[in-house]
Coordinates of C-alpha atoms and ligand atoms in Angstrom, one line a residue:
M99 CA -3.7 -14.5 -39.9
S100 CA -7.3 -13.3 -40.2
T101 CA -8.1 -10.7 -37.7
N102 CA -11.7 -9.4 -37.8
D103 CA -12.0 -5.9 -39.3
T104 CA -15.4 -5.1 -37.9
P105 CA -15.3 -3.6 -34.5
L106 CA -16.2 -6.1 -31.8
P107 CA -18.2 -5.4 -28.7
A108 CA -16.2 -4.8 -25.5
N109 CA -16.4 -8.5 -24.6
F110 CA -17.2 -10.4 -27.6
I111 CA -16.7 -13.8 -25.9
R112 CA -19.5 -13.0 -23.4
Q113 CA -21.8 -12.6 -26.5
I114 CA -20.6 -15.9 -28.1
I115 CA -21.3 -17.7 -24.9
A116 CA -24.7 -16.1 -24.5
N117 CA -25.6 -17.2 -28.1
D118 CA -24.3 -20.7 -27.5
L119 CA -26.5 -21.0 -24.4
N120 CA -29.5 -19.8 -26.4
T121 CA -28.9 -22.4 -29.1
N122 CA -28.1 -25.1 -26.5
K123 CA -24.8 -25.6 -28.4
H124 CA -22.9 -27.4 -25.6
N125 CA -26.0 -28.8 -24.0
G126 CA -26.4 -25.5 -22.2
R127 CA -23.1 -25.9 -20.4
V128 CA -20.3 -23.5 -19.9
A129 CA -17.0 -25.1 -18.9
T130 CA -13.7 -23.1 -19.2
R131 CA -10.2 -23.6 -17.9
F132 CA -7.1 -21.5 -17.1
P133 CA -4.1 -23.4 -18.4
P134 CA -0.8 -21.9 -17.3
E135 CA 2.5 -23.5 -17.9
P136 CA 4.3 -23.7 -14.5
N137 CA 7.5 -22.1 -15.9
G138 CA 7.3 -18.8 -14.0
Y139 CA 5.0 -16.6 -11.9
L140 CA 1.7 -15.3 -13.2
H141 CA 1.7 -11.7 -14.4
I142 CA -0.9 -9.1 -15.1
G143 CA -1.5 -10.5 -18.6
H144 CA -2.5 -13.8 -17.0
A145 CA -4.9 -11.9 -14.8
K146 CA -6.8 -11.0 -18.0
S147 CA -7.1 -14.7 -18.9
I148 CA -8.0 -15.7 -15.3
C149 CA -10.7 -13.1 -15.0
L150 CA -12.1 -14.1 -18.4
N151 CA -12.1 -17.8 -17.8
F152 CA -13.3 -17.8 -14.2
G153 CA -15.6 -14.8 -14.9
M154 CA -17.4 -16.5 -17.8
A155 CA -17.9 -19.6 -15.7
L156 CA -19.2 -17.6 -12.7
E157 CA -21.5 -15.5 -14.8
N158 CA -23.1 -18.6 -16.5
N159 CA -23.2 -21.0 -13.5
G160 CA -20.5 -23.0 -15.2
T161 CA -17.2 -24.5 -14.2
C162 CA -13.6 -23.4 -14.6
N163 CA -10.6 -25.7 -14.0
L164 CA -7.1 -24.7 -13.2
R165 CA -4.9 -26.9 -15.4
F166 CA -1.2 -26.9 -15.3
D167 CA 0.1 -27.3 -18.8
D168 CA 3.2 -29.2 -17.7
T169 CA 4.7 -30.7 -20.8
N170 CA 8.1 -28.9 -20.8
P171 CA 9.7 -30.5 -17.7
E172 CA 13.1 -28.7 -18.1
K173 CA 11.5 -25.3 -17.4
E174 CA 8.9 -26.2 -14.8
S175 CA 9.0 -26.4 -11.1
D176 CA 6.9 -27.0 -8.0
E177 CA 7.7 -23.5 -6.8
Y178 CA 5.9 -22.1 -9.8
V179 CA 3.0 -24.5 -9.4
Q180 CA 2.5 -23.3 -5.8
S181 CA 2.8 -19.6 -6.7
I182 CA 0.2 -20.0 -9.5
M183 CA -2.3 -21.6 -7.1
R184 CA -1.8 -18.9 -4.5
D185 CA -2.1 -16.1 -7.1
V186 CA -5.3 -17.4 -8.7
Q187 CA -6.9 -17.7 -5.2
W188 CA -5.6 -14.3 -4.2
L189 CA -7.3 -12.8 -7.3
G190 CA -10.5 -14.1 -5.8
F191 CA -11.2 -17.3 -7.8
S192 CA -11.6 -21.0 -6.9
W193 CA -11.2 -23.6 -9.5
S194 CA -13.8 -26.4 -10.0
E195 CA -11.0 -29.0 -10.5
L196 CA -7.3 -28.9 -10.3
R197 CA -5.8 -30.7 -13.3
H198 CA -2.5 -31.3 -14.9
A199 CA -1.7 -32.1 -18.5
S200 CA 0.6 -34.7 -17.0
D201 CA -2.5 -36.4 -15.5
Y202 CA -3.2 -37.4 -19.1
F203 CA 0.2 -38.7 -20.2
E204 CA -1.1 -42.2 -20.5
Q205 CA -4.2 -41.3 -22.4
L206 CA -2.3 -39.0 -24.6
Y207 CA 0.0 -41.9 -25.4
D208 CA -2.9 -44.2 -26.2
Y209 CA -4.4 -41.6 -28.5
A210 CA -1.0 -41.3 -30.2
I211 CA -0.9 -45.1 -30.7
Q212 CA -4.4 -44.8 -32.3
L213 CA -3.1 -42.1 -34.7
V214 CA -0.2 -44.3 -35.6
E215 CA -2.4 -47.4 -36.1
R216 CA -4.6 -45.4 -38.4
G217 CA -1.7 -44.1 -40.5
L218 CA -2.2 -40.6 -39.2
A219 CA 1.2 -40.3 -37.4
Y220 CA 4.7 -41.5 -38.1
V221 CA 8.1 -41.8 -36.5
D222 CA 10.6 -39.5 -38.2
S223 CA 14.3 -39.7 -37.9
L224 CA 15.1 -36.3 -39.4
S225 CA 17.0 -34.0 -37.0
A226 CA 15.4 -30.8 -35.7
E227 CA 17.3 -28.7 -38.2
E228 CA 16.3 -31.0 -41.1
I229 CA 12.6 -30.9 -40.1
R230 CA 12.9 -27.1 -40.1
A231 CA 14.5 -27.1 -43.5
Y232 CA 11.9 -29.5 -44.9
R233 CA 9.1 -27.4 -43.5
G234 CA 9.1 -24.8 -46.3
T235 CA 8.0 -21.2 -46.0
L236 CA 4.9 -19.1 -46.2
T237 CA 5.3 -19.0 -50.0
E238 CA 6.8 -22.5 -50.6
A239 CA 5.3 -25.9 -49.8
G240 CA 7.2 -28.1 -47.5
K241 CA 9.0 -31.3 -48.5
E242 CA 8.0 -34.7 -47.3
S243 CA 10.3 -36.6 -45.0
P244 CA 11.7 -39.8 -46.4
D245 CA 10.2 -41.5 -43.3
R246 CA 6.7 -40.2 -44.0
N247 CA 5.6 -43.5 -45.7
R248 CA 7.2 -45.8 -43.1
P249 CA 4.9 -48.8 -42.7
I250 CA 2.4 -48.6 -39.8
A251 CA 3.9 -51.7 -38.0
E252 CA 7.4 -50.1 -38.0
N253 CA 6.0 -46.8 -36.7
L254 CA 4.2 -48.6 -33.9
N255 CA 7.3 -50.5 -33.0
L256 CA 9.5 -47.4 -33.0
F257 CA 7.1 -45.3 -31.1
R258 CA 6.8 -48.0 -28.4
R259 CA 10.6 -48.2 -28.2
M260 CA 10.8 -44.4 -27.9
R261 CA 8.6 -44.7 -24.8
A262 CA 10.7 -47.5 -23.5
G263 CA 13.7 -45.3 -23.6
E264 CA 15.7 -47.1 -26.3
F265 CA 16.7 -44.0 -28.1
D266 CA 18.6 -40.8 -27.5
E267 CA 17.1 -37.3 -27.4
G268 CA 16.5 -36.0 -30.9
Q269 CA 16.9 -39.4 -32.5
Y270 CA 13.2 -39.7 -33.4
V271 CA 10.1 -37.6 -33.1
L272 CA 6.5 -38.6 -33.7
R273 CA 4.8 -36.5 -36.3
A274 CA 1.2 -36.1 -37.3
K275 CA 0.7 -37.0 -41.0
I276 CA -1.4 -34.1 -42.3
D277 CA -0.3 -32.0 -45.3
M278 CA 3.2 -30.8 -46.1
A279 CA 1.7 -28.4 -48.7
S280 CA -0.8 -26.8 -46.4
P281 CA -0.7 -23.0 -46.5
N282 CA -0.8 -23.2 -42.7
I283 CA 2.7 -24.2 -41.6
N284 CA 1.3 -25.6 -38.4
M285 CA -0.4 -28.3 -40.5
R286 CA 2.8 -29.5 -42.2
D287 CA 3.2 -32.7 -40.2
P288 CA 3.8 -31.1 -36.8
A289 CA 5.8 -33.0 -34.2
I290 CA 3.5 -34.4 -31.5
Y291 CA 6.0 -36.3 -29.3
R292 CA 9.7 -35.8 -28.6
I293 CA 12.3 -37.6 -26.5
R294 CA 13.4 -35.7 -23.4
R295 CA 15.4 -37.4 -20.7
V296 CA 14.4 -34.9 -18.1
H297 CA 13.0 -35.4 -14.6
H298 CA 9.4 -34.1 -14.5
Q299 CA 8.3 -32.3 -11.3
R300 CA 5.2 -34.5 -11.0
T301 CA 5.8 -37.7 -13.0
G302 CA 9.4 -38.0 -12.1
D303 CA 11.3 -40.3 -14.4
A304 CA 8.3 -42.3 -15.6
W305 CA 8.4 -40.8 -19.0
C306 CA 11.2 -40.0 -21.5
I307 CA 8.9 -38.9 -24.2
Y308 CA 6.7 -35.8 -23.8
P309 CA 3.8 -34.7 -25.9
M310 CA 3.9 -31.3 -27.6
Y311 CA 1.7 -28.4 -26.6
D312 CA -0.7 -28.4 -29.6
Y313 CA -1.4 -32.1 -29.3
T314 CA -1.7 -32.0 -25.6
H315 CA -3.9 -28.9 -25.2
C316 CA -6.8 -29.9 -27.4
I317 CA -7.0 -33.4 -25.9
S318 CA -6.8 -32.1 -22.3
D319 CA -9.6 -29.7 -23.1
A320 CA -11.7 -32.5 -24.6
L321 CA -11.0 -34.9 -21.7
E322 CA -12.2 -32.2 -19.3
N323 CA -15.3 -31.5 -21.3
I324 CA -14.4 -27.9 -21.8
T325 CA -16.9 -26.1 -23.9
H326 CA -15.1 -22.8 -24.6
S327 CA -11.3 -23.0 -24.9
L328 CA -10.3 -19.4 -24.6
C329 CA -6.7 -18.5 -25.6
T330 CA -4.7 -15.6 -27.0
L331 CA -4.5 -14.6 -30.7
E332 CA -1.2 -16.3 -31.4
F333 CA -3.0 -19.6 -31.3
E334 CA -5.4 -18.6 -34.1
D335 CA -3.2 -20.3 -36.7
H336 CA -3.1 -23.3 -34.5
R337 CA -6.8 -23.8 -34.4
P338 CA -6.9 -26.0 -37.5
L339 CA -4.5 -28.3 -35.8
Y340 CA -6.5 -28.2 -32.6
D341 CA -9.6 -29.2 -34.6
W342 CA -7.7 -31.8 -36.7
V343 CA -6.5 -33.7 -33.7
L344 CA -9.9 -33.9 -32.1
D345 CA -11.6 -34.7 -35.4
Q346 CA -9.4 -37.8 -35.8
L347 CA -9.9 -39.1 -32.3
Q348 CA -13.0 -40.3 -30.4
T349 CA -12.6 -37.8 -27.6
P350 CA -15.5 -37.3 -25.2
S351 CA -16.1 -33.8 -26.6
H352 CA -14.9 -31.2 -29.1
P353 CA -14.4 -27.9 -27.4
Q354 CA -14.5 -24.6 -29.3
Q355 CA -11.3 -22.6 -29.4
I356 CA -11.8 -18.8 -29.3
E357 CA -8.9 -16.4 -29.4
F358 CA -8.7 -12.9 -27.9
A359 CA -5.9 -10.2 -27.9
R360 CA -3.2 -10.5 -25.3
L361 CA -2.8 -7.8 -22.7
Q362 CA 0.1 -5.6 -23.5
L363 CA 0.8 -3.0 -20.8
E364 CA 2.9 0.1 -21.3
Y365 CA 6.2 0.6 -19.4
T366 CA 6.4 -3.1 -18.5
I367 CA 6.9 -6.6 -19.9
V368 CA 4.4 -9.4 -19.9
S369 CA 6.5 -12.4 -20.9
K370 CA 7.5 -15.0 -18.3
R371 CA 10.7 -15.7 -20.2
K372 CA 11.8 -12.0 -20.0
L373 CA 10.6 -11.6 -16.4
N374 CA 12.6 -14.7 -15.5
L375 CA 15.7 -12.9 -17.0
L376 CA 15.1 -9.9 -14.8
V377 CA 15.0 -12.2 -11.8
T378 CA 17.9 -14.4 -12.6
E379 CA 20.1 -11.5 -13.6
K380 CA 19.1 -9.7 -10.5
H381 CA 17.7 -6.5 -12.1
V382 CA 14.9 -6.9 -9.5
N383 CA 14.8 -8.5 -6.1
G384 CA 12.9 -11.7 -7.1
W385 CA 9.6 -12.5 -8.8
D386 CA 7.7 -10.6 -6.0
D387 CA 9.6 -7.4 -6.3
P388 CA 7.0 -4.7 -6.2
R389 CA 8.2 -3.3 -9.5
M390 CA 7.4 -6.6 -11.3
P391 CA 4.1 -6.9 -13.2
T392 CA 3.6 -10.3 -11.6
L393 CA 0.6 -10.9 -9.4
A394 CA 3.1 -11.6 -6.5
G395 CA 4.8 -8.2 -7.2
L396 CA 1.6 -6.3 -7.5
R397 CA 0.4 -7.9 -4.2
R398 CA 3.6 -7.0 -2.4
A399 CA 3.3 -3.4 -3.8
G400 CA -0.1 -3.2 -2.1
V401 CA -2.4 -3.5 -5.2
T402 CA -5.7 -5.2 -4.3
P403 CA -7.3 -8.1 -6.2
K404 CA -10.3 -5.9 -6.7
A405 CA -8.3 -3.3 -8.5
I406 CA -6.9 -5.9 -10.8
R407 CA -10.3 -7.4 -11.5
D408 CA -11.7 -4.0 -12.3
F409 CA -8.8 -3.3 -14.6
C410 CA -9.4 -6.6 -16.5
E411 CA -13.1 -5.7 -16.9
R412 CA -12.3 -2.1 -17.9
I413 CA -9.8 -3.0 -20.7
G414 CA -12.4 -5.1 -22.4
L415 CA -11.8 -8.0 -24.7
T416 CA -11.2 -7.8 -28.5
K417 CA -9.4 -9.4 -31.3
Q418 CA -7.2 -6.4 -31.9
N419 CA -3.8 -6.3 -30.3
S420 CA -3.2 -2.9 -28.6
W421 CA -1.2 -1.4 -25.8
I422 CA -2.9 -0.4 -22.6
E423 CA -1.6 2.7 -20.8
M424 CA -0.2 2.1 -17.3
G425 CA -2.5 5.0 -16.3
V426 CA -5.5 2.7 -16.7
L427 CA -4.1 0.2 -14.1
E428 CA -3.1 3.0 -11.8
Y429 CA -6.6 4.6 -12.1
C430 CA -8.2 1.3 -11.0
I431 CA -5.7 1.0 -8.1
R432 CA -6.4 4.5 -6.9
E433 CA -10.2 4.0 -7.2
D434 CA -10.1 1.1 -4.8
L435 CA -7.5 2.6 -2.4
N436 CA -9.1 6.0 -2.3
E437 CA -12.2 4.3 -1.0
N438 CA -10.6 1.8 1.4
A439 CA -7.2 3.0 2.5
L440 CA -7.0 4.4 6.0
R441 CA -5.6 7.9 6.2
V442 CA -2.4 8.4 8.3
M443 CA 0.4 10.8 8.5
A444 CA 4.0 10.0 7.6
V445 CA 6.9 12.4 7.0
L446 CA 9.3 11.0 4.4
E447 CA 12.0 13.6 4.6
P448 CA 11.7 15.3 8.0
L449 CA 12.4 18.9 9.0
R450 CA 12.2 19.7 12.7
V451 CA 9.7 22.3 13.8
V452 CA 9.8 23.7 17.4
I453 CA 6.6 25.4 18.5
T454 CA 8.0 27.9 20.8
N455 CA 4.8 29.0 22.6
Y456 CA 3.6 25.4 23.2
P457 CA 4.0 24.3 26.8
D458 CA 7.1 22.1 27.4
G459 CA 6.2 18.5 28.1
Q460 CA 2.5 18.9 27.1
V461 CA 1.0 16.3 24.9
E462 CA -2.5 16.5 23.4
N463 CA -4.1 13.4 22.0
L464 CA -6.0 14.7 19.0
E465 CA -8.9 12.7 17.5
V466 CA -8.4 12.4 13.8
S467 CA -10.7 10.8 11.3
N468 CA -9.4 7.6 9.5
H469 CA -11.3 8.5 6.4
P470 CA -12.9 11.9 5.8
Q471 CA -15.6 10.4 3.5
R472 CA -16.3 7.3 5.6
P473 CA -17.0 8.1 9.3
E474 CA -17.8 4.4 9.9
L475 CA -14.0 3.8 9.6
G476 CA -13.6 5.6 12.9
K477 CA -11.0 7.9 14.4
R478 CA -7.6 7.4 15.9
T479 CA -5.6 9.5 18.3
V480 CA -2.6 11.4 17.1
P481 CA -0.3 12.9 19.7
F482 CA 0.6 16.6 19.3
S483 CA 3.6 18.1 21.2
K484 CA 6.1 21.0 21.2
V485 CA 8.4 19.5 18.6
I486 CA 7.0 18.1 15.4
L487 CA 8.4 17.0 12.0
I488 CA 7.2 18.2 8.7
E489 CA 8.4 17.5 5.1
Q490 CA 11.4 19.5 4.0
D491 CA 9.4 20.2 0.9
D492 CA 6.6 21.8 2.9
F493 CA 8.8 24.7 3.9
S494 CA 10.5 27.2 1.6
E495 CA 12.6 30.3 2.2
N496 CA 12.2 31.3 -1.4
P497 CA 8.8 30.1 -2.3
P498 CA 7.8 29.7 -6.0
P499 CA 4.6 31.5 -7.1
K500 CA 1.4 29.9 -5.7
Y501 CA 3.3 28.0 -3.0
K502 CA 0.7 27.2 -0.3
R503 CA 2.9 25.6 2.3
L504 CA 4.9 27.1 5.1
V505 CA 7.0 30.2 4.5
V506 CA 8.7 32.7 6.8
S507 CA 6.2 35.0 8.6
E508 CA 3.2 33.2 7.1
E509 CA 0.7 30.6 8.5
V510 CA -0.3 27.1 7.5
R511 CA -2.6 24.6 9.1
L512 CA -1.3 21.3 10.5
R513 CA -3.7 18.6 9.4
G514 CA -6.2 17.8 12.2
S515 CA -4.5 20.3 14.5
Y516 CA -3.6 23.9 14.9
V517 CA -2.5 26.8 12.6
I518 CA 1.2 27.6 13.0
R519 CA 3.2 30.6 11.8
C520 CA 6.9 30.5 10.9
D521 CA 8.9 33.0 13.0
S522 CA 12.5 32.1 12.3
V523 CA 14.9 29.7 10.6
I524 CA 17.9 27.9 12.1
K525 CA 20.7 27.0 9.7
N526 CA 23.9 25.0 10.0
E527 CA 27.3 26.2 9.0
A528 CA 26.7 25.2 5.4
G529 CA 23.6 27.4 5.3
E530 CA 21.1 24.6 5.2
V531 CA 17.9 24.9 7.1
I532 CA 18.0 22.4 10.0
E533 CA 15.1 23.6 12.1
I534 CA 12.4 26.2 12.1
H535 CA 10.7 27.9 14.9
C536 CA 7.0 28.5 14.8
S537 CA 4.3 29.7 17.1
Y538 CA 0.8 28.2 17.2
D539 CA -2.6 29.8 17.6
P540 CA -4.4 28.0 20.4
G541 CA -7.8 29.1 19.1
T542 CA -7.5 27.2 15.9
L543 CA -8.0 23.6 16.8
G544 CA -10.7 22.4 14.5
K545 CA -11.7 26.0 13.5
N546 CA -10.5 28.7 11.3
P547 CA -8.7 31.7 12.8
E548 CA -10.8 34.8 13.1
G549 CA -10.4 37.5 10.4
R550 CA -7.9 35.8 8.2
K551 CA -7.7 32.9 5.8
V552 CA -5.2 30.1 6.0
K553 CA -4.9 28.3 2.6
G554 CA -2.3 25.6 3.0
V555 CA -2.6 22.4 5.0
I556 CA 0.4 20.2 5.7
H557 CA 0.9 16.9 7.4
W558 CA 3.2 16.4 10.4
V559 CA 4.1 13.9 13.2
S560 CA 5.2 14.5 16.7
E561 CA 8.9 14.0 17.0
A562 CA 8.7 12.3 20.4
H563 CA 6.0 9.9 19.3
A564 CA 6.7 9.1 15.7
L565 CA 8.2 5.8 14.7
P566 CA 11.2 5.4 12.4
A567 CA 10.4 3.7 9.1
E568 CA 11.9 2.9 5.7
V569 CA 9.8 3.9 2.7
R570 CA 10.4 2.5 -0.7
L571 CA 9.2 4.6 -3.6
Y572 CA 8.7 2.5 -6.8
N573 CA 8.6 4.0 -10.2
R574 CA 8.1 2.4 -13.6
L575 CA 10.5 -0.4 -14.3
F576 CA 11.2 0.8 -17.9
T577 CA 11.8 4.2 -19.4
V578 CA 10.0 3.6 -22.7
P579 CA 6.3 2.6 -23.2
Q580 CA 7.1 -0.5 -25.2
P581 CA 10.3 -2.1 -23.9
D582 CA 9.4 -5.3 -25.8
N583 CA 10.1 -3.4 -29.0
E584 CA 13.6 -2.4 -28.1
A585 CA 16.5 -4.3 -29.5
N586 CA 17.4 -5.3 -26.0
F587 CA 14.7 -4.7 -23.5
L588 CA 17.2 -4.6 -20.6
D589 CA 18.7 -1.4 -22.1
A590 CA 15.3 0.3 -21.3
L591 CA 15.4 -0.5 -17.6
N592 CA 14.8 2.6 -15.5
P593 CA 17.8 3.1 -13.2
H594 CA 15.6 5.1 -10.8
S595 CA 12.8 2.5 -10.5
L596 CA 13.4 2.2 -6.8
E597 CA 14.2 5.1 -4.4
T598 CA 14.6 4.1 -0.7
L599 CA 14.1 6.6 2.0
T600 CA 15.5 5.5 5.3
A601 CA 15.0 8.5 7.6
C602 CA 11.2 8.6 7.5
R603 CA 9.0 9.0 10.6
V604 CA 5.4 7.8 10.7
E605 CA 2.7 8.4 13.2
A606 CA 2.5 6.2 16.2
S607 CA -0.7 4.4 15.2
L608 CA 1.3 2.6 12.6
A609 CA 2.9 0.5 15.3
Q610 CA -0.2 -1.7 14.7
A611 CA 0.2 -1.7 10.9
T612 CA -0.7 -5.0 9.2
T613 CA 0.1 -6.3 5.7
V614 CA -3.6 -6.6 5.0
Q615 CA -4.4 -3.0 5.6
R616 CA -3.7 -0.3 3.0
Y617 CA -2.8 3.2 4.0
Q618 CA -2.9 6.7 2.4
F619 CA 0.0 8.7 3.7
E620 CA -1.8 12.0 3.6
R621 CA -0.7 14.2 0.6
T622 CA 2.0 11.6 -0.3
G623 CA 0.5 8.5 -1.8
Y624 CA -0.9 5.0 -1.1
F625 CA 1.3 2.6 0.9
C626 CA 1.4 -0.8 2.4
L627 CA 3.5 -2.6 4.9
D628 CA 6.1 -4.7 3.1
A629 CA 5.1 -8.3 3.6
V630 CA 8.7 -9.5 3.7
D631 CA 10.9 -6.8 5.3
G632 CA 8.2 -4.9 7.1
I633 CA 7.1 -7.5 9.5
N634 CA 10.3 -8.6 11.3
G635 CA 11.7 -5.6 13.2
G636 CA 11.5 -2.2 11.6
L637 CA 8.6 -0.7 9.7
V638 CA 9.1 -0.9 5.9
F639 CA 6.4 0.6 3.6
N640 CA 6.0 0.2 -0.1
R641 CA 4.4 2.9 -2.3
T642 CA 1.6 1.3 -4.2
V643 CA 0.8 4.3 -6.3
T644 CA 1.0 8.1 -6.1
L645 CA -2.1 10.0 -5.2
R646 CA -2.6 11.4 -8.6
D647 CA -1.3 10.9 -12.1
G648 CA 1.8 13.0 -12.5
W649 CA 2.7 15.9 -10.3
V650 CA 1.0 15.9 -6.9
K651 CA -0.5 19.3 -6.2
D652 CA -1.3 20.6 -2.7
Ligands
LIG1687 P1 4.3 -16.1 -21.3 O1 4.8 -15.7 -22.7 O2 4.3 -15.0 -20.4 O3 5.0 -17.3 -20.8 P2 2.2 -17.8 -22.1 O4 1.1 -17.5 -22.9 O5 3.3 -18.7 -22.6 O6 2.8 -16.4 -21.6 P3 0.9 -19.5 -20.3 O7 1.4 -20.0 -19.0 O8 0.9 -20.5 -21.4 O9 1.8 -18.3 -20.6 O10 -0.5 -18.8 -20.2 C1 -1.6 -19.3 -19.6 C2 -2.8 -18.6 -20.2 O11 -2.7 -17.2 -20.0 C3 -2.9 -18.9 -21.7 O12 -4.2 -19.2 -22.0 C4 -2.5 -17.6 -22.3 O13 -3.1 -17.4 -23.5 C5 -2.9 -16.6 -21.2 N1 -2.0 -15.4 -21.3 C6 -0.7 -15.3 -21.2 N2 -0.3 -14.1 -21.3 C7 -1.3 -13.3 -21.5 C8 -1.5 -11.9 -21.8 N3 -0.5 -11.0 -21.9 N4 -2.8 -11.5 -22.0 C9 -3.8 -12.3 -21.9 N5 -3.7 -13.6 -21.7 C10 -2.5 -14.1 -21.5
LIG1688 MG1 3.6 -20.6 -22.9

């Protein structure tokens, strides 16, 4: 494998395309494609490829197709097809044309017939194990199959009968006749068709032979007049085969394959196969579980498409495999949410506070800004009354040093409201604080008290007005940065990846919460209404991300 040693610019593909346009290499056209296999939901790694392929087309006034690489019918389904279309659109892209590798089954078959007729492919009766044994190793040449010199007429006859369904699975394969001694194992007579008696989600039972990925991909690219076929580094060693197939056939064009490094993101997994295992073994609640690195999971967690696009641009594009810190993605999420999320107050673990000198039955509708830096986002009314709820964490009888929240005999400001002072503490028989009694200073609404400084500000809700809610706090799904490198990645699952708080109370304005809107629960984090459980009946919120990396200071 030849990775380039010289440092590449942040997006070397952008430069290649610019040069190709300058030299009129593909008649001044840019045509890309995003080619997922519909065998799972798209993940954040795919987002890198989507942003690249659609992005290069958009930047250069070109086209980008969405092509389902659907040649493995046993693993594919229409559910995956639908989810992929939805996720690409959600990320903000529209494809020029929607294609399927299966659209080309007939053409692929015709091209294969041409290869057979020209002595460039043969039908082999070796078993899969035998083919593997004959293939040789990196240091040893492979061995030719006894069927390699089967006469062309016989090959043609057998291949037609393979298609006609006369043979069992595994009885024959069609192989390209290239070079069993090639230093590149991919060139040692790779299989290009195999027999599979499986129902295909699009072509049904029309076919019982299916073309292999390497053979299908290059021809599909060529049939779509793709100019730049962008793929991940593991296909670098397959490029000679990509070019060999197209060099033998009179396809409409010969696209240029360019490889880039896959996204590897710390504390998660980007492999559909492994993500599938998490789903089927119920380690998570489905492909759209907010802990999943799938686009469906990120969406349900409240991550915005813009944050993902920013992330993909920020991580750049190179030919070096490397791990990206989760903090980079979280940074992009916070950037967007900080700017756009509406500020609200929610108390996750409530402690009752009675304001003893506030008139019984009085309610003040306070006007509170929805976003302190963006007055155009307006204000909302937040009711204030005699009994409020604050976070248990925001009161301490034995405060640690530098504690700036509520303590006995001291003052604190209630966000958007008055300054209160803690006068006494009510405890149950077990000695736990169940309620605190405070007094408020009526002269402190929107202004500082005279002659003294109040440092701390805490959030609150009015007990009589607040709405009950469930809040789901998500943490990293794995406890180690590179779960993929563990003997068994399941052993590295974080048992505390989901913490559910069911006694939360949120401000009354959230009765109007929508799944489109993002919220900052003041001092707590960024949240969104759960699109599944938060819309029928009770309010359920998902934490998208904490306010800051690590420990949240006051
Ligand atoms: P997986 O192992 O998750 O199934 P894949 O590469 O087999 O990944 P495909 O559906 O074949 O998944 O991928 C569609 C496109 O997305 C391919 O061009 C592939 O190279 C790209 N892609 C997949 N994973 C990543 C990743 N982690 N980073 C960048 N691009 C990726
Ligand atoms: Mg794949």
